[in-house]
mmCIF file of C-alpha atoms in Angstrom:
data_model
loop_
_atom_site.group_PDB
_atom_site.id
_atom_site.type_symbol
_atom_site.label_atom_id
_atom_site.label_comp_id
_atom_site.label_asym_id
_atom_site.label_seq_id
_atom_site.Cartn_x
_atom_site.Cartn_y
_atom_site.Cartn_z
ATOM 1 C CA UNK A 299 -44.795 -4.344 0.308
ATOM 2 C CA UNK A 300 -42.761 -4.656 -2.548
ATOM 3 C CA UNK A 301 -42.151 -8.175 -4.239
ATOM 4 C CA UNK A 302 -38.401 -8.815 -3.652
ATOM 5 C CA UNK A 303 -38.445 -12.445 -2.585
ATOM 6 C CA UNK A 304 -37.949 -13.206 -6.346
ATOM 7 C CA UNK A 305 -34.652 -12.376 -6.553
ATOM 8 C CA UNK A 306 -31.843 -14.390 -5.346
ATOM 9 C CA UNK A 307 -28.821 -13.865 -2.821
ATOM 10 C CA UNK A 308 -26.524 -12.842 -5.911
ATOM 11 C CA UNK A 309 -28.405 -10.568 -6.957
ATOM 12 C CA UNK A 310 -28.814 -9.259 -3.233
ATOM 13 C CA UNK A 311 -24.635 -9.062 -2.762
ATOM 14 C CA UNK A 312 -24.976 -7.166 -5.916
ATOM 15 C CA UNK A 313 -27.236 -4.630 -5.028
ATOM 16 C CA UNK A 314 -25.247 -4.463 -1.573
ATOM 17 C CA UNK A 315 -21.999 -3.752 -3.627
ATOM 18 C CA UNK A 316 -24.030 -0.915 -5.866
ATOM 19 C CA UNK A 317 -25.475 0.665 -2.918
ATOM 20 C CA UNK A 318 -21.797 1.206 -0.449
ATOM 21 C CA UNK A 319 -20.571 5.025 -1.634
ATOM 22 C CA UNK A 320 -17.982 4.904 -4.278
ATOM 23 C CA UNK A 321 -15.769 7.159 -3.269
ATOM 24 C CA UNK A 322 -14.156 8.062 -7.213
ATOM 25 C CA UNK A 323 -17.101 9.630 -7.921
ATOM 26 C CA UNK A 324 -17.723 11.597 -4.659
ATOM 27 C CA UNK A 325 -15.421 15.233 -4.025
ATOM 28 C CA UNK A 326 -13.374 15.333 -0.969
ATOM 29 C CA UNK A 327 -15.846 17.089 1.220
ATOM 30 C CA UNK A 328 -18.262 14.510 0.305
ATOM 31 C CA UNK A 329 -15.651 11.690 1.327
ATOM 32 C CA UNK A 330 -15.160 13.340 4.228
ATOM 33 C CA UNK A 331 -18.983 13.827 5.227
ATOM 34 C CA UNK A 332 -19.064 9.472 4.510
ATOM 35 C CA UNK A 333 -16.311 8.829 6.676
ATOM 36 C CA UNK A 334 -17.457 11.525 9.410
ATOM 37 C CA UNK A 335 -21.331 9.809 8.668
ATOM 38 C CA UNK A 336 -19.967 6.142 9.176
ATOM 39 C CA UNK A 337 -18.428 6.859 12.409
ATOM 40 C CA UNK A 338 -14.934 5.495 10.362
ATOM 41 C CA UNK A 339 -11.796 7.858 11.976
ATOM 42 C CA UNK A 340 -8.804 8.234 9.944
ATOM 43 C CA UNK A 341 -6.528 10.382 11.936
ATOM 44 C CA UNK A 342 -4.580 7.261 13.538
ATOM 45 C CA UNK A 343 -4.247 5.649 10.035
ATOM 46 C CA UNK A 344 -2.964 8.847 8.895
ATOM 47 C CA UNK A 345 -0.620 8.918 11.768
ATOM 48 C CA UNK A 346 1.111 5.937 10.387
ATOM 49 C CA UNK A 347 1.858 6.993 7.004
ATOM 50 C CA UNK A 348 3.036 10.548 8.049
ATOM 51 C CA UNK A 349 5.638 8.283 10.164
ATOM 52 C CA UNK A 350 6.575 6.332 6.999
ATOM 53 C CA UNK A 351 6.585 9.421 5.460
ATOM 54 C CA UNK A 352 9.192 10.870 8.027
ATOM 55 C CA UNK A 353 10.981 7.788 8.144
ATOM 56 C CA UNK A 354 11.502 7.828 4.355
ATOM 57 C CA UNK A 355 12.822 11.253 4.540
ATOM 58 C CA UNK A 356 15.177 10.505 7.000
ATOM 59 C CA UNK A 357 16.647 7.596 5.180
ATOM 60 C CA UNK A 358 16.562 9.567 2.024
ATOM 61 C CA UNK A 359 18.837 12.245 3.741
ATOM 62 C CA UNK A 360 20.926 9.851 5.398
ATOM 63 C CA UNK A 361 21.651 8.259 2.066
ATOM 64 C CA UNK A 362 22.068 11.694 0.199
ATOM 65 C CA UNK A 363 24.831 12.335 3.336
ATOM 66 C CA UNK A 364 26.594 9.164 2.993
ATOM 67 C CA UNK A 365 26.861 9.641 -1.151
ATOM 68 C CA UNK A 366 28.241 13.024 -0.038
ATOM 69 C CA UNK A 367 30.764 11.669 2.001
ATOM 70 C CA UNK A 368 31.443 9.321 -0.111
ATOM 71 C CA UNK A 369 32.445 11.222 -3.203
ATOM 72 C CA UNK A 370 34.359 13.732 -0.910
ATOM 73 C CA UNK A 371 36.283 11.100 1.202
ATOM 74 C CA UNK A 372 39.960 10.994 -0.118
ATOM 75 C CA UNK A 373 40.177 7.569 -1.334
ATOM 76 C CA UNK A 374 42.989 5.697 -0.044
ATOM 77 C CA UNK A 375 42.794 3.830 -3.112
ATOM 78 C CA UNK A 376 43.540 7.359 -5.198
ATOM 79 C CA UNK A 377 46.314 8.234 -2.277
ATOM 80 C CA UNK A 378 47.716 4.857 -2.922
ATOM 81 C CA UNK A 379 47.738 4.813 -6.574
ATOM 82 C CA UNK A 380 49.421 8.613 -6.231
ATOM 83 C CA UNK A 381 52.278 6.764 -3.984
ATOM 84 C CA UNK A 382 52.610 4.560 -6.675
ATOM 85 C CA UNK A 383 53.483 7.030 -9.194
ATOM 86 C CA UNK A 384 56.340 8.157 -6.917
ATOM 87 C CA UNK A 385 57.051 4.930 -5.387
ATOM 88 C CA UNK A 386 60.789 5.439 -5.587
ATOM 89 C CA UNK A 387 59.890 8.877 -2.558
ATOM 90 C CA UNK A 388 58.212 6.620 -0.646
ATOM 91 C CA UNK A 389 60.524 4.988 2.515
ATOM 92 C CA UNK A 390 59.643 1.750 4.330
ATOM 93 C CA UNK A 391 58.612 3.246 7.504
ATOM 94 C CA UNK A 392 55.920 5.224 5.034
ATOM 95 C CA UNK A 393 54.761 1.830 3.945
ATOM 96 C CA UNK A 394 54.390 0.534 7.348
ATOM 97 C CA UNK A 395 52.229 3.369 9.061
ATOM 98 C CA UNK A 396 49.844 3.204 5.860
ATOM 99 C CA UNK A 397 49.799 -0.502 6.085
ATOM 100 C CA UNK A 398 49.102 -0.240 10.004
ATOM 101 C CA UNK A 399 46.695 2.608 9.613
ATOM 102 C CA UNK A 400 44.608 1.014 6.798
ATOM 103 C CA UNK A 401 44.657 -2.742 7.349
ATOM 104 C CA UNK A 402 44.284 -4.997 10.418
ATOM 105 C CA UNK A 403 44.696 -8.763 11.057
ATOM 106 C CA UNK A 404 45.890 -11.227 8.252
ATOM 107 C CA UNK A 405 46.207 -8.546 5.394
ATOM 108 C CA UNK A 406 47.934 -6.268 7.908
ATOM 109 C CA UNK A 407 50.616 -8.855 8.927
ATOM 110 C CA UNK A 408 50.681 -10.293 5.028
ATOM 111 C CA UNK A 409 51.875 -6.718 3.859
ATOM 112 C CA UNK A 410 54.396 -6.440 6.436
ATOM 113 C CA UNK A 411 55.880 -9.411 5.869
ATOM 114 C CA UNK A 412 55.769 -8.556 1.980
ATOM 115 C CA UNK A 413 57.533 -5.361 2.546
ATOM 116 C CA UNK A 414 59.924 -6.654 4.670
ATOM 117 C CA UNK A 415 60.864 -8.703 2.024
ATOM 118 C CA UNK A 416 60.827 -5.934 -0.175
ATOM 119 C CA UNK A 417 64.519 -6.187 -2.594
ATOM 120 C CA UNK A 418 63.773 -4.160 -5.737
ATOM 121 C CA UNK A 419 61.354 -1.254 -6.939
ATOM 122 C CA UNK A 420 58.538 -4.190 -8.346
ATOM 123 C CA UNK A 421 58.695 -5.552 -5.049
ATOM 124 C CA UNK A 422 57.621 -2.650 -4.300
ATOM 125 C CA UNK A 423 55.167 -1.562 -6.659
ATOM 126 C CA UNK A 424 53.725 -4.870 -6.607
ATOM 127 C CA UNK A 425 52.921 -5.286 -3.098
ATOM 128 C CA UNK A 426 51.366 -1.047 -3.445
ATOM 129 C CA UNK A 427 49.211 -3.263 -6.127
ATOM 130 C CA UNK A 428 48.128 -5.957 -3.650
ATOM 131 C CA UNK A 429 47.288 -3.055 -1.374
ATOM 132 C CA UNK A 430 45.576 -1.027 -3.035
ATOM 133 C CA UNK A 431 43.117 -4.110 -4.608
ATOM 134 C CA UNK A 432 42.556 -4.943 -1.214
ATOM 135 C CA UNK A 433 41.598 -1.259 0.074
ATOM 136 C CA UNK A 434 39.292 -1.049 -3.276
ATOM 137 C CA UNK A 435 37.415 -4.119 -2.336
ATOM 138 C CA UNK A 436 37.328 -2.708 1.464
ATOM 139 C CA UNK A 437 35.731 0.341 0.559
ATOM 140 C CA UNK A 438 32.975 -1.262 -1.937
ATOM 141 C CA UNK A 439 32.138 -3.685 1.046
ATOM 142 C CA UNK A 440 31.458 -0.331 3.101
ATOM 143 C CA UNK A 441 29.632 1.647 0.752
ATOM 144 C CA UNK A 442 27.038 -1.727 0.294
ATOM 145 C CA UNK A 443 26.617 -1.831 3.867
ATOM 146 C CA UNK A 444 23.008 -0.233 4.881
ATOM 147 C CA UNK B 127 8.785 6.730 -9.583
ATOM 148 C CA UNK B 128 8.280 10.448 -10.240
ATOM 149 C CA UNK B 129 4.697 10.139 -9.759
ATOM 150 C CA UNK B 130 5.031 9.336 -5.834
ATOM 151 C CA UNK B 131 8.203 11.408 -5.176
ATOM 152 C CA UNK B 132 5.791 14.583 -6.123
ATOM 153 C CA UNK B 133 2.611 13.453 -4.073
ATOM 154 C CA UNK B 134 2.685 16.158 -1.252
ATOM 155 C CA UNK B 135 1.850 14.972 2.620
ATOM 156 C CA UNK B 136 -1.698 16.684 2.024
ATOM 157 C CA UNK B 137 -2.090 14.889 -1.251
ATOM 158 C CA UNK B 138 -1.386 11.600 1.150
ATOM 159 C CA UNK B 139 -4.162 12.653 3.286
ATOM 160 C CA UNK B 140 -6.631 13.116 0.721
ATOM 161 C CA UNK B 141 -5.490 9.392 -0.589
ATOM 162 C CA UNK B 142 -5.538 7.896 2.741
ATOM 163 C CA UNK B 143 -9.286 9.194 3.516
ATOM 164 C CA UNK B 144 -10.456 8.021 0.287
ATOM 165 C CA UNK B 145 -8.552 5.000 0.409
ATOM 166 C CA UNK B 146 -10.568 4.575 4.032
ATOM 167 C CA UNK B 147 -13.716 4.760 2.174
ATOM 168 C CA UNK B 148 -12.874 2.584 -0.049
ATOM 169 C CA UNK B 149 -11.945 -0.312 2.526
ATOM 170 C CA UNK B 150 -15.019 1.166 4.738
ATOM 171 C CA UNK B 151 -17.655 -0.249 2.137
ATOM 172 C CA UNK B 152 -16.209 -4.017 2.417
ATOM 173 C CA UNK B 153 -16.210 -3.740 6.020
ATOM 174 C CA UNK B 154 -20.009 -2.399 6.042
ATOM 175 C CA UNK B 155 -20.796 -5.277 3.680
ATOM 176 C CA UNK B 156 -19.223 -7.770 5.429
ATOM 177 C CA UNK B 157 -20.657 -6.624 8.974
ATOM 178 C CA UNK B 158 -16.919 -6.185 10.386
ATOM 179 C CA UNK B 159 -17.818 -4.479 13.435
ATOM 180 C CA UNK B 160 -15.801 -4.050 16.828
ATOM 181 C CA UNK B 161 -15.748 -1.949 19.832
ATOM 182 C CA UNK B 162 -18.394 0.277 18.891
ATOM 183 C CA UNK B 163 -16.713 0.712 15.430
ATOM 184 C CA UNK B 164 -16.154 -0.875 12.071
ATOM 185 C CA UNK B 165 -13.310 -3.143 12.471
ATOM 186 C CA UNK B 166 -12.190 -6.301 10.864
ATOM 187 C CA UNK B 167 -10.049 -9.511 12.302
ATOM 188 C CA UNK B 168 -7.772 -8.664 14.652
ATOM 189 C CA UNK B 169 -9.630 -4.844 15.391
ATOM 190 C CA UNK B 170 -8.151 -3.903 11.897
ATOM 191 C CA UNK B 171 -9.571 -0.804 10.772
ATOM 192 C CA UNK B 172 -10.718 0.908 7.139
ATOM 193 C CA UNK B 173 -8.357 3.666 8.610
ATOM 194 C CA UNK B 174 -5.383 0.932 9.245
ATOM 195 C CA UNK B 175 -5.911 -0.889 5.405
ATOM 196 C CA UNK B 176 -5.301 2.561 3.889
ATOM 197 C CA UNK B 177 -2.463 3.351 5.738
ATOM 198 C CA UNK B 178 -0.826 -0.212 5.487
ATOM 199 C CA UNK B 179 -2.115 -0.246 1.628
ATOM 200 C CA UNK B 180 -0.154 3.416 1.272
ATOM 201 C CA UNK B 181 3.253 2.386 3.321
ATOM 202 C CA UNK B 182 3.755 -0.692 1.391
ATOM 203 C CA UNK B 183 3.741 1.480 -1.865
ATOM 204 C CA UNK B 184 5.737 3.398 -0.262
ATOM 205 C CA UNK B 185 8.412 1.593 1.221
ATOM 206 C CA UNK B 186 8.256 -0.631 -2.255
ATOM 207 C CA UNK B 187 6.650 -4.017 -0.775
ATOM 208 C CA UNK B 188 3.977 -3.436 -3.551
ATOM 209 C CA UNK B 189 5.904 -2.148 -6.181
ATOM 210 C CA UNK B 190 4.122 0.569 -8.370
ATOM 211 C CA UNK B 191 5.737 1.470 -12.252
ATOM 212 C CA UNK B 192 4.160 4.616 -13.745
ATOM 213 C CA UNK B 193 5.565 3.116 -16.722
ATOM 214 C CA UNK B 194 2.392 0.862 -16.733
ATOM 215 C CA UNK B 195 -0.544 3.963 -17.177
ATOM 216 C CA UNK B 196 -1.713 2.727 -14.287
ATOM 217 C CA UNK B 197 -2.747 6.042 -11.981
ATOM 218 C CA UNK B 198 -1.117 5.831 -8.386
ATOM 219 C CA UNK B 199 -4.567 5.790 -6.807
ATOM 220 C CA UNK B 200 -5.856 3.280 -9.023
ATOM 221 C CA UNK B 201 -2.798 1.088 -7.890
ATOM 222 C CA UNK B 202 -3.401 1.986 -4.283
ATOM 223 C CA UNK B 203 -7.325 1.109 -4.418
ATOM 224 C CA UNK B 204 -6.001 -2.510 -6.295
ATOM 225 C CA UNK B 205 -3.974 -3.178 -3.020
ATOM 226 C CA UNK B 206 -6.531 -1.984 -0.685
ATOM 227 C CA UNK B 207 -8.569 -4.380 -2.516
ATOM 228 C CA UNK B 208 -6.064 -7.035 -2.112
ATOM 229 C CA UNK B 209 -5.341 -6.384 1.479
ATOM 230 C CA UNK B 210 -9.003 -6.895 2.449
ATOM 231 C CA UNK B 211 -9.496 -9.921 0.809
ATOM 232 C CA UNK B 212 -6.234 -11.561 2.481
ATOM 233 C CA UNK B 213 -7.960 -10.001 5.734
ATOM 234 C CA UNK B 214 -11.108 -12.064 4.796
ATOM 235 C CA UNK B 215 -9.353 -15.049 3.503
ATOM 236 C CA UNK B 216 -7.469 -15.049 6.847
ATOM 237 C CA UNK B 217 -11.307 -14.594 8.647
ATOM 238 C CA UNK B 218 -12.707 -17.422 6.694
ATOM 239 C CA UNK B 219 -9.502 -19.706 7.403
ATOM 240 C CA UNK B 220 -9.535 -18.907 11.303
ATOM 241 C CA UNK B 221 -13.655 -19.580 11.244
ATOM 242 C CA UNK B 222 -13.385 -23.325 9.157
ATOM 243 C CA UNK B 223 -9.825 -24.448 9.226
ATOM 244 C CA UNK B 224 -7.869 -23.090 12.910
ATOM 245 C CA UNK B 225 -4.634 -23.644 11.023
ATOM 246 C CA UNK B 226 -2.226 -23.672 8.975
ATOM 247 C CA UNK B 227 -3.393 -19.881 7.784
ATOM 248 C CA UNK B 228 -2.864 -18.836 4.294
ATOM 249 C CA UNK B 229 -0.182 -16.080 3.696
ATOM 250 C CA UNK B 230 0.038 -14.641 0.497
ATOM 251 C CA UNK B 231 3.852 -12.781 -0.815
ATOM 252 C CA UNK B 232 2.826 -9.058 -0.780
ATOM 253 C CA UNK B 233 5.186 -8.915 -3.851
ATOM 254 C CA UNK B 234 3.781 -11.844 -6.138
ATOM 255 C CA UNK B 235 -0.035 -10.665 -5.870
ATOM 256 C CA UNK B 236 -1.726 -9.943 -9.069
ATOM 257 C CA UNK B 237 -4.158 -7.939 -8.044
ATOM 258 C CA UNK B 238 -2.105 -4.839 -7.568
ATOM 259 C CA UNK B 239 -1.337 -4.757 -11.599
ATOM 260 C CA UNK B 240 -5.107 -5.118 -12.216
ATOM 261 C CA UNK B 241 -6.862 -2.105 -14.227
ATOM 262 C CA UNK B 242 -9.643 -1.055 -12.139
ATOM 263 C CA UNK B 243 -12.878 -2.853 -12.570
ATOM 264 C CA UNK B 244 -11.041 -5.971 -13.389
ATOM 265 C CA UNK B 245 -10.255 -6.439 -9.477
ATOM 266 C CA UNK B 246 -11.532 -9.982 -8.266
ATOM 267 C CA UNK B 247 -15.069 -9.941 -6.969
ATOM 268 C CA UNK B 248 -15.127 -9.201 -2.977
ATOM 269 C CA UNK B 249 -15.279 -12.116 -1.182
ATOM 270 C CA UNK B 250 -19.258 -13.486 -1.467
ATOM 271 C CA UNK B 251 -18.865 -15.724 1.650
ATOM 272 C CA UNK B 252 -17.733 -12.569 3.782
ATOM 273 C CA UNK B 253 -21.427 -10.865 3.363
ATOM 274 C CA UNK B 254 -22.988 -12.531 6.256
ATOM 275 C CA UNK B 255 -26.573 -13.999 5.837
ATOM 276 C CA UNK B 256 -28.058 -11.343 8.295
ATOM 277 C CA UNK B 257 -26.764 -8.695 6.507
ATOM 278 C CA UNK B 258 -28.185 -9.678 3.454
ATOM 279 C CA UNK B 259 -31.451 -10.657 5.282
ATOM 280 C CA UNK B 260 -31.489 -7.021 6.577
ATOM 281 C CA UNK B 261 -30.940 -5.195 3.410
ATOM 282 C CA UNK B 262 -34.311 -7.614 2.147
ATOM 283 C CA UNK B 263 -36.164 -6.833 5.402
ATOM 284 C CA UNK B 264 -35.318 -2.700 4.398
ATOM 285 C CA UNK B 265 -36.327 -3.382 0.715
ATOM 286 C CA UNK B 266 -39.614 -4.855 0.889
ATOM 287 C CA UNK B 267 -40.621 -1.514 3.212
ATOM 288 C CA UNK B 268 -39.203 0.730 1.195
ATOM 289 C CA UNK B 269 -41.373 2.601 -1.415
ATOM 290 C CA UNK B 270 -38.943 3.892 -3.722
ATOM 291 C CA UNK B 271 -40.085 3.509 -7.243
ATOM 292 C CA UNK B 272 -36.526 2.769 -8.226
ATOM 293 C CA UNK B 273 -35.593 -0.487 -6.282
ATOM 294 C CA UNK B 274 -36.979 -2.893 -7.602
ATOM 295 C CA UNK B 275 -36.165 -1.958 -11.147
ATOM 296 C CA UNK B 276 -32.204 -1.956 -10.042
ATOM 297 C CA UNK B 277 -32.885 -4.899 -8.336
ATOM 298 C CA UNK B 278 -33.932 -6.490 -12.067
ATOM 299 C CA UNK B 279 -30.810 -4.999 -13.214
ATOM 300 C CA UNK B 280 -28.242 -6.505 -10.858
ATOM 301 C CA UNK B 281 -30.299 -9.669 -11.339
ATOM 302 C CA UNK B 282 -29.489 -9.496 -14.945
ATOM 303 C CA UNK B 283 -25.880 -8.228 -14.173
ATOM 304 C CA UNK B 284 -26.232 -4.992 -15.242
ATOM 305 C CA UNK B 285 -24.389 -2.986 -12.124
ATOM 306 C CA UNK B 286 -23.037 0.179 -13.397
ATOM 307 C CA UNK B 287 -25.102 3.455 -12.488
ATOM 308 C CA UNK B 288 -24.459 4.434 -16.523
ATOM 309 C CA UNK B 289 -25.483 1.064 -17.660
ATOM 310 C CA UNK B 290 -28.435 0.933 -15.091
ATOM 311 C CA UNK B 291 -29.688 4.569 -16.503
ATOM 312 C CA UNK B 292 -29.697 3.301 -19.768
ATOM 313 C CA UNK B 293 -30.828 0.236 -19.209
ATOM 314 C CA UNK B 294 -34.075 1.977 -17.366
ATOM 315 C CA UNK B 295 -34.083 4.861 -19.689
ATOM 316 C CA UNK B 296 -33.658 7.224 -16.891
ATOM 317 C CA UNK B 297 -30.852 10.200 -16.137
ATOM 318 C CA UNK B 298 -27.404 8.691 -14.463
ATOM 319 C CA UNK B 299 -27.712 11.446 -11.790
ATOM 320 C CA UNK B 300 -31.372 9.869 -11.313
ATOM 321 C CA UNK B 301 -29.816 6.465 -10.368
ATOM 322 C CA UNK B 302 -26.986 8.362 -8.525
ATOM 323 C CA UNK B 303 -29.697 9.729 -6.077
ATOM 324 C CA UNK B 304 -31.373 6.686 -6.221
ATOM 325 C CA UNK B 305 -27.933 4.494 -4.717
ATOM 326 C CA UNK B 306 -27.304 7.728 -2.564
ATOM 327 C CA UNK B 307 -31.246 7.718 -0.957
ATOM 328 C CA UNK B 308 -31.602 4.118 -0.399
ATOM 329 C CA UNK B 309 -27.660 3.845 0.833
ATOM 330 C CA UNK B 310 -29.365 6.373 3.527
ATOM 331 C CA UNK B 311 -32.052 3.672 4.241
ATOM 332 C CA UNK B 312 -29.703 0.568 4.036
ATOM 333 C CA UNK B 313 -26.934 1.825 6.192
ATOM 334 C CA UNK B 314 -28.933 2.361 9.204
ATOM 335 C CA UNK B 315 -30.384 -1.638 8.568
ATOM 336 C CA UNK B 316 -27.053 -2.463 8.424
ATOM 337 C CA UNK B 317 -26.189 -1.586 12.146
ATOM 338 C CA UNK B 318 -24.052 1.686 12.209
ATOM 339 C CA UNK B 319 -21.741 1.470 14.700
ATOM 340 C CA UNK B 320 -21.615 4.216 17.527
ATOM 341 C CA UNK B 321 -19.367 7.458 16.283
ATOM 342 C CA UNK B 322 -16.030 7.637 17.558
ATOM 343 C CA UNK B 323 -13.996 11.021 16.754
ATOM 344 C CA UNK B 324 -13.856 12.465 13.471
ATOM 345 C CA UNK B 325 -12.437 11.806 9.799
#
């Protein structure tokens, strides 16, 4: 019988700490004889991160589809701003199918009733302004979205 | 980031059985056993801390910055670390204290930025009296001519297999064998639980 009654329960966790397999200094196969010798199964664990891993990926390619889309989407900010260039081509009835097309509730019936009381080419240009501030901020809103 | 974007799903593997291993010896020392297996609060497994410790790198709940030096794995065994003491914290609050539990932010926990070796101490109160009153019991059978000498040692703090080997004027690989032969002895004292599957 060895005399180990001398030594206290710290020094007892401490030996129980030196003794467990430390896997950093042990090759795979080794890990893998522990794990297989400790009755400890990772293949459920495993399970989980290859779904994490596969959920990642999808929401990596989802992302990398939606910044594709994005940058090829006409912007009806750029088609706007084009209008605006020509303003004096473009007829009221133009105006009101982009402003029906584009914008809904308040905004909607706020531009119509601005371009009804359209008089001059800055009433013009200035509501094509409004418009096209308000699609700009539309489209940032929908990009931010998840 | 890099260093995670080019970690293959076999590299993952390899992480997550070490990883395992590296939960499985605080479960062992704290007699976390379940079903037939090792298991922790709740039937939490060494299997389930790896993964958990690996997805929340992943998904950025522990953030990891290669800018810092510190290796990936080195991070990952820091929150493995981390997640088994909340699981014993949690254990120790649900034993004493029913409620309120402690809950820990996964994002505002130091440990994960620790360098290894610098990780808080495991948890003594988890090591249950009867373990420790087993791995005595094994000890004072055992005839290896190494024990009690590395029993002196950890008495006088000295815990590392090179600091051990030096301190005893032996070979590290001699002290290797040493941990490795009387792990052999102390595992089986230690109640290994019935084998279920494979790694």
């Amino acid at each position: 019988m060895k005399n180990v009654d001398r030594f206290d329960d710290q020094a007892w966790k401490k030996f129980l700490t030196f003794l467990l397999p430390n896997e950093e200094s042990m090759a795979l196969h080794e890990v893998e004889a522990e794990l297989q010798h400790l009755g400890m199964d990772t293949r459920a664990g495993f399970a989980k991160v290859q779904r994490g891993l596969q959920k990642m990926a999808a929401t990596r390619e989802a992302r990398a589809a939606l910044e594709a889309a994005r940058e090829q989407r006409p912007s009806m900010l750029a088609k706007l701003r084009d209008k605006a260039s020509q303003v004096g081509a473009l007829t009221k009835d133009e105006l009101r199918r982009i402003i029906a097309d584009r914008f809904s509730g308040t905004a909607q019936a706020a531009f119509f009733r601005k371009l009804d009381a359209v008089a001059s080419e800055d009433d013009l240009k200035s509501l094509l302004d409004d418009m096209s501030k308000l699609d700009a901020l539309t489209e940032e809103s929908d990009d931010a979205e998840p | 980031m890099a260093d995670m974007a080019n970690v293959t799903e076999d590299e993952w593997a390899q992480y997550h059985k070490r990883l395992t291993l590296h939960a499985g010896g605080f479960f062992v020392a704290y007699g976390w056993r379940a079903n037939g297996g090792w298991a922790g609060p709740g039937g939490i497994t060494p299997g389930d801390i790896a993964a958990e410790a690996i997805l929340k790198v992943l998904d950025g709940t522990r953030r990891y910055d290669p800018s810092t030096g510190l290796k990936l794995m080195t991070f990952l065994r820091n929150v493995v670390r981390s997640l088994v003491n909340h699981l014993a914290e949690a254990a120790n609050t649900q034993h004493s204290r029913p409620m309120p539990q402690i809950h820990l932010s996964d994002t505002e926990d130091p440990v994960d930025m620790e360098p290894e070796g610098d990780e808080p101490d495991p948890l003594d109160n988890c090591i249950k009296n009867e373990t420790l009153a087993n791995l005595k019991a094994m000890s004072a059978k055992e005839d290896d001519p190494l024990l009690v000498d590395i029993l002196e040692c950890m008495n006088a703090d000295i815990t590392k297999p090179a600091e051990i080997a030096e301190y005893l004027n032996v070979d590290v690989k001699t002290i290797n064998n040493a941990q490795k032969r009387l792990w052999r002895k102390a595992e089986k004292m230690l109640g290994r639980p019935k084998r279920e599957g494979r790694s």
